[in-house]
Amino acid sequence: MTPEAVAQLLPVVELPFREGYVRSIIYVSLYVSGTAVVLSTLFSIPVAIVMGFTDFPGKQFVKSIINTGMGFPSVVVGLLVLFVVSNQGPLGPLELIFTREAMIMSQFVLATPPITAISLAAITSVSDNVRDAARALGGTRLDVALVVIKEARYGIATAILAGFGRAISEVGSVLIVGGNITSASGISKTRTLTTAIQLEARQGQYDTAMLLGAVLLVLVLTVNAVVVRFGDGGAMNR
Amino acid sequence: MSKQRPESTDDNEPRFSGATSRRAFIGTAAAAGIATLAGCSQGESGDENGGDDGGSEGDSGGETESSQAGVSGETLTLTTTTSTYDTGLLDEIHTDFQEMYDVTVDAVALGTGAALESARNGDADVVMVHARGLEDEFMQNGYGINRRDLMFNDFVIVGPEDDPAGIEGMDSATEALTAIAEAEETFVSRGDNSGTHTKELNLWEAAGTEPGGDWYQEAGAGMGEVLNNANQQGAYTLADRGTFISQRSEIDLTILVQGPIEGGPEILSNPYGIMAVNPGVHDNANYDLAMAYIGWITSPAAQDAISEYQMNGEQLFFPEAVSEDPNFQQYVPEGWSSDSDSE
């Protein structure tokens, strides 16, 4: 559903936005959170696989670190990323402060723990029978891993959704490292739905804030529906 | 209005119309994802490679030392206060500047303290704030240069219409605050080290009253939020006139003590200043563009635009950069002279 369609559902609310404003903040939200989640997934799944298939000293400790990471407050992450990307920080010369790339970095940090932890839980919960059967049929280590991942795919999809949910709904870190910037013509540069809601609420425009909140909700619902649908398709093809 | 942005800076933002652009979006997202992945992994291993970012964002400082003449296509990072930003003034007037120089202005709204701090860290090119004491300190420490008086409005003490502390119409801000403190009526303070917060603390000091107790609440929030907060509680607060006017239709608070614009005490005046970040301290600061901006915003045309900007039929800011008799103290910290110890 487009934001315009959402707006039509709420005829009481007069859209105070300039042309392209809502579309551009939706785009920035999806771009930043989507990229962050893709990167987190590329990082997390291999980590989860390695941890799910091997035993090494200190594994429980790594696990508890990851689980703790699920509770990282986003403002703290934002603050840490700010120190890193600020002109005075180690990545200062890259000029990342107040850019989408900095926002992606902080959301990467936020989304990685839940994706890793939930994927790991899904992988370890695949029955040993499945692994044994795959091995018995002459599968290599890679084959066994692929079979286990296939069995665990719902759990992994849930993990990615959880990471996406964490990323797109957080406001603390993107506000700090992104700066909530739009151009003078009202096209978002680093303003996301959440920071826009925060701004509208600050200005006392609660109805506008609610409208943007509805847009965010619809967006998250849509992404969830798409992923669930995608998962079902996989089940039918089996 | 919204069509006036130069397209050249915009290649990174596909529109969501139809299947083609959706495909373009996915393509862009994927490509950007890969590019950023490269940037991230290298960045995390300590390798400084910014190649992927500069290209896609058309971004600030990094390009200043390139051979291209002028400032066209560059980005100016302006940190400013919530009280300026929330009135919408900057969005209104920046379009002109962006077109004139073919540049982008990224305005970041923070409290005055935070705005100065981010400039101190070299994360901004130009700062627009309203706390002369903090501005002076910023300049004396060498972080800011070429300060100009920009515009002013005033502070007002607002509160519920029934005015339980009975301060309405007082001509002394300090007496009004003392009355609130004695009546122990709820007062919401910004509590965020902003220009307004600094002014409020100065007023308490001038009143000889130490605020404290249950009636004094530090919100730690922007002006708009504090007005909402005070509105919900039927409390008093100190607000800048601009934010109050721009939010008046949303809240029930009323002005009880006027500032100097409406004949109130001079102590409630609220002057805004603008400074460039010293390129001698932060060589990545986009000094050329910062000075172009300061030149533009203190020009008669932009000053006219500021005085013409209205909200709910009222003028929010009064320009003061253009004058037949320039005030030379605007360029240096207050009280500075060439034989004083600071230089």
XYZ file of N, CA and C in Angstrom, chain B residues 34-221:
564
model
N 26.369 -3.836 -1.812
C 27.672 -4.429 -2.075
C 28.775 -3.411 -1.849
N 28.526 -2.209 -2.380
C 29.534 -1.161 -2.213
C 29.796 -0.906 -0.739
N 28.689 -0.835 0.037
C 28.860 -0.536 1.447
C 29.526 -1.692 2.166
N 29.197 -2.914 1.711
C 29.830 -4.079 2.320
C 31.346 -3.950 2.191
N 31.756 -3.611 0.969
C 33.182 -3.443 0.753
C 33.724 -2.380 1.699
N 32.985 -1.232 1.748
C 33.430 -0.137 2.602
C 33.508 -0.559 4.058
N 32.460 -1.291 4.507
C 32.390 -1.675 5.900
C 33.512 -2.613 6.288
N 33.664 -3.665 5.469
C 34.630 -4.667 5.907
C 36.031 -4.084 5.911
N 36.287 -3.225 4.926
C 37.610 -2.612 4.924
C 37.744 -1.645 6.086
N 36.633 -0.877 6.298
C 36.660 0.082 7.397
C 36.935 -0.604 8.716
N 36.283 -1.762 8.938
C 36.433 -2.410 10.225
C 37.828 -2.985 10.416
N 38.494 -3.309 9.319
C 39.846 -3.818 9.496
C 40.852 -2.676 9.511
N 40.346 -1.458 9.631
C 41.238 -0.328 9.811
C 41.778 0.241 8.519
N 41.281 -0.242 7.398
C 41.777 0.236 6.114
C 40.962 1.450 5.691
N 41.606 2.540 5.423
C 40.850 3.744 5.114
C 40.613 3.855 3.621
N 39.455 3.404 3.233
C 39.118 3.473 1.822
C 37.729 4.051 1.694
N 37.628 5.299 1.334
C 36.316 5.942 1.258
C 35.788 6.031 -0.142
N 36.390 5.335 -1.071
C 36.048 5.481 -2.476
C 34.579 5.301 -2.795
N 33.951 4.311 -2.143
C 32.569 4.006 -2.514
C 31.613 5.095 -2.063
N 31.919 5.776 -0.989
C 30.954 6.717 -0.423
C 30.964 8.065 -1.119
N 32.137 8.572 -1.350
C 32.239 9.877 -1.971
C 31.447 9.947 -3.268
N 31.540 8.893 -4.051
C 30.878 8.892 -5.343
C 29.375 8.914 -5.232
N 28.822 8.077 -4.339
C 27.375 7.939 -4.330
C 26.705 9.099 -3.612
N 27.338 9.708 -2.660
C 26.663 10.762 -1.921
C 26.947 12.159 -2.466
N 27.945 12.298 -3.277
C 28.335 13.637 -3.707
C 28.650 14.463 -2.476
N 29.392 13.926 -1.564
C 29.393 14.458 -0.222
C 30.447 15.521 0.022
N 30.392 16.038 1.243
C 31.072 17.271 1.626
C 32.595 17.213 1.580
N 33.168 17.677 2.604
C 34.569 17.967 2.801
C 35.571 17.264 1.918
N 35.409 15.963 1.716
C 36.408 15.202 0.999
C 36.733 15.783 -0.354
N 35.784 16.504 -0.925
C 36.005 16.977 -2.279
C 36.532 18.401 -2.327
N 36.680 19.009 -1.165
C 37.035 20.421 -1.194
C 38.389 20.648 -1.818
N 39.305 19.696 -1.623
C 40.636 19.963 -2.135
C 40.810 19.486 -3.581
N 39.721 19.012 -4.199
C 39.847 18.591 -5.588
C 40.054 19.828 -6.465
N 40.423 19.568 -7.716
C 40.819 20.679 -8.572
C 39.625 21.483 -9.070
N 38.391 20.959 -8.866
C 37.238 21.657 -9.430
C 37.072 23.036 -8.795
N 36.774 23.994 -9.632
C 36.677 25.361 -9.152
C 35.333 25.579 -8.473
N 35.310 26.518 -7.506
C 34.060 26.896 -6.884
C 33.549 25.841 -5.928
N 32.309 26.037 -5.491
C 31.760 25.174 -4.465
C 30.616 24.331 -5.014
N 30.377 24.405 -6.314
C 29.230 23.744 -6.907
C 29.210 22.246 -6.593
N 28.023 21.758 -6.208
C 27.868 20.336 -5.947
C 28.263 19.900 -4.550
N 28.801 20.812 -3.759
C 29.247 20.421 -2.427
C 28.112 20.487 -1.413
N 28.386 19.976 -0.247
C 27.380 19.946 0.815
C 27.887 20.715 2.018
N 27.042 21.603 2.516
C 27.373 22.368 3.710
C 26.653 21.733 4.898
N 27.401 21.406 5.942
C 26.759 20.887 7.137
C 26.609 22.017 8.145
N 25.346 22.340 8.431
C 25.015 23.426 9.350
C 24.425 22.801 10.603
N 25.078 22.992 11.746
C 24.408 22.549 12.970
C 23.756 23.773 13.593
N 22.532 23.593 14.004
C 21.770 24.716 14.515
C 20.903 24.244 15.662
N 20.116 25.154 16.197
C 19.341 24.824 17.384
C 17.953 24.371 16.986
N 17.345 23.593 17.868
C 15.991 23.136 17.575
C 15.045 24.317 17.426
N 15.325 25.390 18.171
C 14.370 26.504 18.127
C 14.394 27.210 16.774
N 15.513 27.185 16.070
C 15.518 27.727 14.713
C 14.893 26.734 13.755
N 15.310 25.479 13.901
C 14.902 24.466 12.946
C 13.397 24.243 12.976
N 12.832 24.149 14.188
C 11.429 23.760 14.305
C 10.470 24.819 13.785
N 10.950 26.048 13.580
C 10.059 27.058 13.020
C 9.903 26.898 11.511
N 10.772 26.105 10.872
C 10.682 25.927 9.423
C 11.359 27.024 8.630
N 11.978 27.988 9.325
C 12.611 29.123 8.633
C 13.683 28.648 7.655
N 14.525 27.712 8.102
C 15.679 27.336 7.288
C 15.244 26.668 5.986
N 14.285 25.767 6.070
C 13.796 25.121 4.850
C 13.290 26.171 3.873
N 12.632 27.183 4.440
C 12.035 28.210 3.595
C 13.106 29.014 2.850
N 14.148 29.421 3.551
C 15.105 30.315 2.905
C 16.249 29.581 2.212
N 16.528 28.331 2.599
C 17.696 27.650 2.043
C 17.594 27.340 0.562
N 16.374 27.236 0.068
C 16.200 26.927 -1.348
C 16.953 27.926 -2.220
N 16.868 29.190 -1.839
C 17.560 30.246 -2.590
C 19.060 30.014 -2.638
N 19.618 29.746 -1.466
C 21.066 29.567 -1.368
C 21.497 28.351 -2.185
N 20.724 27.291 -2.085
C 21.092 26.057 -2.779
C 21.092 26.269 -4.286
N 20.129 27.062 -4.749
C 20.075 27.307 -6.189
C 21.198 28.228 -6.629
N 21.444 29.237 -5.810
C 22.443 30.236 -6.176
C 23.814 29.597 -6.381
N 24.171 28.658 -5.492
C 25.512 28.072 -5.563
C 25.504 26.624 -6.064
N 24.327 26.080 -6.356
C 24.222 24.677 -6.740
C 24.867 23.772 -5.683
N 24.437 23.953 -4.448
C 24.991 23.167 -3.350
C 23.829 22.612 -2.518
N 24.143 21.795 -1.569
C 23.143 21.251 -0.663
C 23.475 21.690 0.757
N 22.458 22.101 1.496
C 22.665 22.430 2.903
C 22.047 21.325 3.744
N 22.869 20.686 4.569
C 22.362 19.703 5.514
C 22.232 20.380 6.864
N 20.999 20.685 7.249
C 20.787 21.341 8.542
C 20.509 20.278 9.593
N 21.307 20.265 10.647
C 21.137 19.296 11.726
C 20.685 20.054 12.962
N 19.521 19.687 13.480
C 18.965 20.407 14.625
C 19.397 19.758 15.925
N 20.110 20.506 16.733
C 20.576 20.028 18.034
C 20.360 21.172 19.019
N 20.595 20.921 20.306
C 20.621 22.039 21.239
C 21.858 22.883 20.974
N 21.875 24.133 21.433
C 23.044 24.977 21.201
C 24.327 24.312 21.695
N 24.274 23.700 22.880
C 25.460 23.029 23.415
C 25.940 21.925 22.490
N 25.014 21.092 22.033
C 25.381 19.977 21.163
C 25.823 20.476 19.791
N 25.187 21.543 19.309
C 25.557 22.093 18.003
C 27.005 22.577 18.047
N 27.361 23.271 19.132
C 28.738 23.750 19.267
C 29.702 22.581 19.446
N 29.259 21.560 20.180
C 30.134 20.418 20.418
C 30.431 19.684 19.107
N 29.418 19.513 18.266
C 29.680 18.803 17.016
C 30.600 19.638 16.124
N 30.486 20.972 16.204
C 31.411 21.821 15.446
C 32.816 21.725 16.024
N 32.909 21.627 17.359
C 34.197 21.476 18.014
C 34.891 20.192 17.555
N 34.089 19.153 17.281
C 34.652 17.896 16.805
C 34.914 17.905 15.308
N 34.633 19.036 14.668
C 34.872 19.114 13.229
C 33.805 18.426 12.400
N 32.632 18.204 12.968
C 31.579 17.527 12.222
C 30.612 18.493 11.557
N 30.888 19.780 11.668
C 30.024 20.762 11.012
C 30.907 21.788 10.315
N 30.325 22.531 9.374
C 31.073 23.582 8.687
C 30.701 24.958 9.218
N 29.454 25.086 9.655
C 28.978 26.379 10.122
C 27.956 26.138 11.231
N 27.929 27.039 12.213
C 27.028 26.874 13.365
C 26.156 28.106 13.516
N 24.877 27.892 13.757
C 23.940 28.991 14.013
C 23.280 28.731 15.357
N 23.634 29.544 16.338
C 23.151 29.279 17.692
C 22.730 30.573 18.375
N 22.235 30.458 19.606
C 21.797 31.656 20.319
C 22.184 31.612 21.787
N 23.450 31.648 22.054
C 23.913 31.784 23.437
C 25.258 32.476 23.357
N 25.238 33.807 23.477
C 26.440 34.587 23.208
C 27.597 34.143 24.081
N 27.315 33.799 25.322
C 28.391 33.376 26.213
C 29.094 32.139 25.686
N 28.310 31.155 25.250
C 28.896 29.925 24.727
C 29.583 30.170 23.385
N 29.012 31.085 22.583
C 29.641 31.415 21.298
C 31.002 32.057 21.524
N 31.054 32.961 22.504
C 32.322 33.633 22.808
C 33.382 32.626 23.226
N 32.955 31.682 24.070
C 33.884 30.662 24.532
C 34.372 29.817 23.352
N 33.450 29.488 22.471
C 33.760 28.695 21.275
C 34.810 29.412 20.422
N 34.644 30.728 20.286
C 35.599 31.494 19.478
C 36.927 31.668 20.200
N 36.842 31.933 21.505
C 38.090 32.122 22.246
C 38.943 30.856 22.244
N 38.277 29.706 22.192
C 39.031 28.455 22.123
C 39.519 28.151 20.710
N 39.220 29.038 19.777
C 39.783 28.903 18.433
C 38.985 28.047 17.480
N 37.823 27.560 17.898
C 37.073 26.665 17.008
C 36.265 27.408 15.964
N 35.857 28.631 16.317
C 34.994 29.362 15.396
C 35.620 30.670 14.980
N 35.297 31.091 13.751
C 35.796 32.384 13.292
C 34.704 33.099 12.506
N 34.947 34.386 12.281
C 34.054 35.208 11.461
C 32.614 35.178 11.956
N 32.447 35.440 13.217
C 31.101 35.483 13.770
C 30.348 36.712 13.270
N 29.076 36.515 12.985
C 28.205 37.650 12.652
C 26.941 37.573 13.481
N 26.460 38.745 13.906
C 25.104 38.810 14.442
C 24.170 38.548 13.283
N 23.183 37.713 13.505
C 22.351 37.296 12.388
C 20.939 37.853 12.485
N 20.299 37.561 13.581
C 18.902 37.963 13.739
C 18.564 37.845 15.220
N 17.405 38.308 15.581
C 17.011 38.142 16.976
C 15.511 37.961 17.052
N 15.096 37.368 18.117
C 13.715 37.529 18.568
C 13.812 37.596 20.086
N 12.849 37.128 20.797
C 12.983 37.245 22.239
C 12.392 36.034 22.930
N 12.679 35.950 24.181
C 12.099 34.890 25.007
C 10.844 35.421 25.670
N 9.951 34.505 25.939
C 8.740 34.873 26.670
C 8.530 33.826 27.754
N 7.912 34.247 28.840
C 7.546 33.265 29.861
C 6.094 32.902 29.609
N 5.874 31.631 29.354
C 4.518 31.186 29.042
C 4.017 30.297 30.165
N 2.715 30.209 30.244
C 2.123 29.391 31.297
C 0.644 29.208 31.025
N -0.039 28.529 31.931
C -1.474 28.293 31.753
C -2.259 29.595 31.900
N -3.420 29.646 31.271
C -4.182 30.901 31.256
C -4.625 31.323 32.649
N -4.896 30.356 33.524
C -5.372 30.751 34.856
C -4.240 31.279 35.745
N -3.000 31.093 35.315
C -1.842 31.751 35.928
C -1.805 31.663 37.453
N -1.654 30.445 37.985
C -1.731 30.288 39.449
C -0.667 31.074 40.226
N 0.467 31.378 39.600
C 1.496 32.137 40.323
C 1.288 33.637 40.191
N 0.314 34.044 39.365
C -0.001 35.466 39.234
C 1.113 36.308 38.657
N 1.726 35.853 37.573
C 2.841 36.612 37.012
C 2.430 37.425 35.794
N 1.187 37.339 35.382
C 0.794 37.973 34.135
C 1.056 39.477 34.176
N 1.680 39.957 33.092
C 1.899 41.379 32.952
C 3.065 41.946 33.751
N 3.792 41.107 34.483
C 4.963 41.629 35.197
C 5.985 42.171 34.198
N 6.656 43.278 34.510
C 7.673 43.746 33.569
C 9.057 43.269 33.942
N 9.164 42.435 34.957
C 10.473 41.904 35.303
C 10.439 40.385 35.225
N 11.304 39.850 34.369
C 11.353 38.402 34.206
C 11.815 37.734 35.493
N 12.776 38.385 36.164
C 13.309 37.764 37.371
C 12.262 37.734 38.484
N 11.465 38.819 38.586
C 10.403 38.807 39.591
C 9.385 37.717 39.291
N 9.100 37.549 37.998
C 8.129 36.526 37.612
C 8.626 35.143 38.013
N 9.919 34.878 37.746
C 10.466 33.572 38.112
C 10.451 33.392 39.633
N 10.800 34.462 40.343
C 10.767 34.373 41.803
C 9.357 34.045 42.287
N 8.357 34.674 41.641
C 6.967 34.412 42.036
C 6.610 32.949 41.795
N 7.068 32.407 40.651
C 6.784 30.995 40.355
C 7.442 30.104 41.404
N 8.688 30.455 41.747
C 9.418 29.636 42.713
C 8.753 29.704 44.083
N 8.298 30.909 44.468
C 7.681 31.035 45.783
C 6.354 30.307 45.851
N 5.609 30.344 44.727
C 4.328 29.635 44.703
C 4.536 28.145 44.481
N 5.768 27.745 44.162
C 6.109 26.362 43.847
C 5.187 25.797 42.781
N 4.897 26.623 41.772
C 4.111 26.142 40.639
C 5.065 25.437 39.667
N 4.563 24.415 38.982
C 5.421 23.611 38.121
C 6.059 24.460 37.021
N 7.369 24.334 36.904
C 8.107 25.007 35.850
C 8.904 23.941 35.111
N 8.750 23.901 33.764
C 9.481 22.902 32.989
C 10.696 23.572 32.371
N 11.865 23.042 32.718
C 13.109 23.585 32.175
C 13.553 22.716 31.004
N 14.221 23.342 30.027
C 14.758 22.554 28.915
C 15.732 21.503 29.446
N 16.624 21.904 30.316
C 17.560 20.949 30.900
C 18.442 20.260 29.886
N 18.731 20.914 28.754
C 19.493 20.225 27.708
C 20.697 21.035 27.239
N 21.132 21.987 28.065
C 22.320 22.760 27.706
C 22.145 23.505 26.390
N 20.918 23.900 26.096
C 20.642 24.648 24.876
C 20.749 26.142 25.163
N 20.598 26.951 24.136
C 20.630 28.392 24.329
C 19.525 28.865 25.251
N 18.346 28.276 25.077
C 17.223 28.663 25.929
C 17.472 28.249 27.371
N 18.045 27.064 27.542
C 18.353 26.574 28.882
C 19.389 27.482 29.549
N 20.410 27.871 28.764
C 21.431 28.768 29.289
C 20.806 30.083 29.742
N 19.918 30.615 28.885
C 19.241 31.866 29.248
C 18.428 31.706 30.518
N 17.727 30.577 30.609
C 16.895 30.340 31.781
C 17.752 30.303 33.058
N 18.883 29.613 32.977
C 19.753 29.524 34.154
C 20.288 30.905 34.530
N 20.615 31.706 33.492
C 21.070 33.067 33.769
C 19.986 33.877 34.475
N 18.735 33.655 34.056
C 17.628 34.389 34.664
C 17.449 33.993 36.130
N 17.542 32.689 36.407
C 17.418 32.248 37.801
C 18.524 32.879 38.641
N 19.703 32.925 38.056
C 20.829 33.490 38.788
C 20.587 34.973 39.064
N 20.103 35.668 38.006
C 19.816 37.087 38.170
C 18.711 37.306 39.202
N 17.787 36.348 39.279
C 16.692 36.475 40.238
C 17.149 36.136 41.652
N 18.349 35.564 41.767
C 18.843 35.189 43.078
C 18.094 34.013 43.669
N 17.527 33.187 42.808
C 16.765 32.038 43.291
C 17.418 30.762 42.770
N 17.572 29.827 43.635
C 18.106 28.542 43.215
C 16.920 27.626 42.896
N 16.675 27.311 41.615
C 15.514 26.468 41.326
C 15.778 25.039 41.790
N 14.760 24.425 42.309
C 14.910 23.058 42.779
C 13.623 22.627 43.425
N 13.510 21.357 43.711
C 12.282 20.858 44.303
C 11.388 20.219 43.262
N 10.287 19.675 43.732
C 9.407 18.923 42.839
C 8.798 19.771 41.731
N 8.650 21.054 42.008
C 7.975 21.903 41.021
C 8.886 22.218 39.835
N 10.187 22.013 39.976
C 11.117 22.359 38.897
C 11.533 21.088 38.164
N 11.119 20.973 36.917
C 11.365 19.740 36.174
C 12.313 19.992 35.017
N 13.396 19.256 34.983
C 14.299 19.349 33.832
C 13.888 18.300 32.817
N 13.446 18.767 31.646
C 12.904 17.820 30.675
C 13.995 17.165 29.829
N 15.104 17.859 29.643
C 16.145 17.307 28.777
C 15.658 17.130 27.352
N 14.908 18.092 26.843
C 14.274 17.919 25.535
C 14.288 19.234 24.767
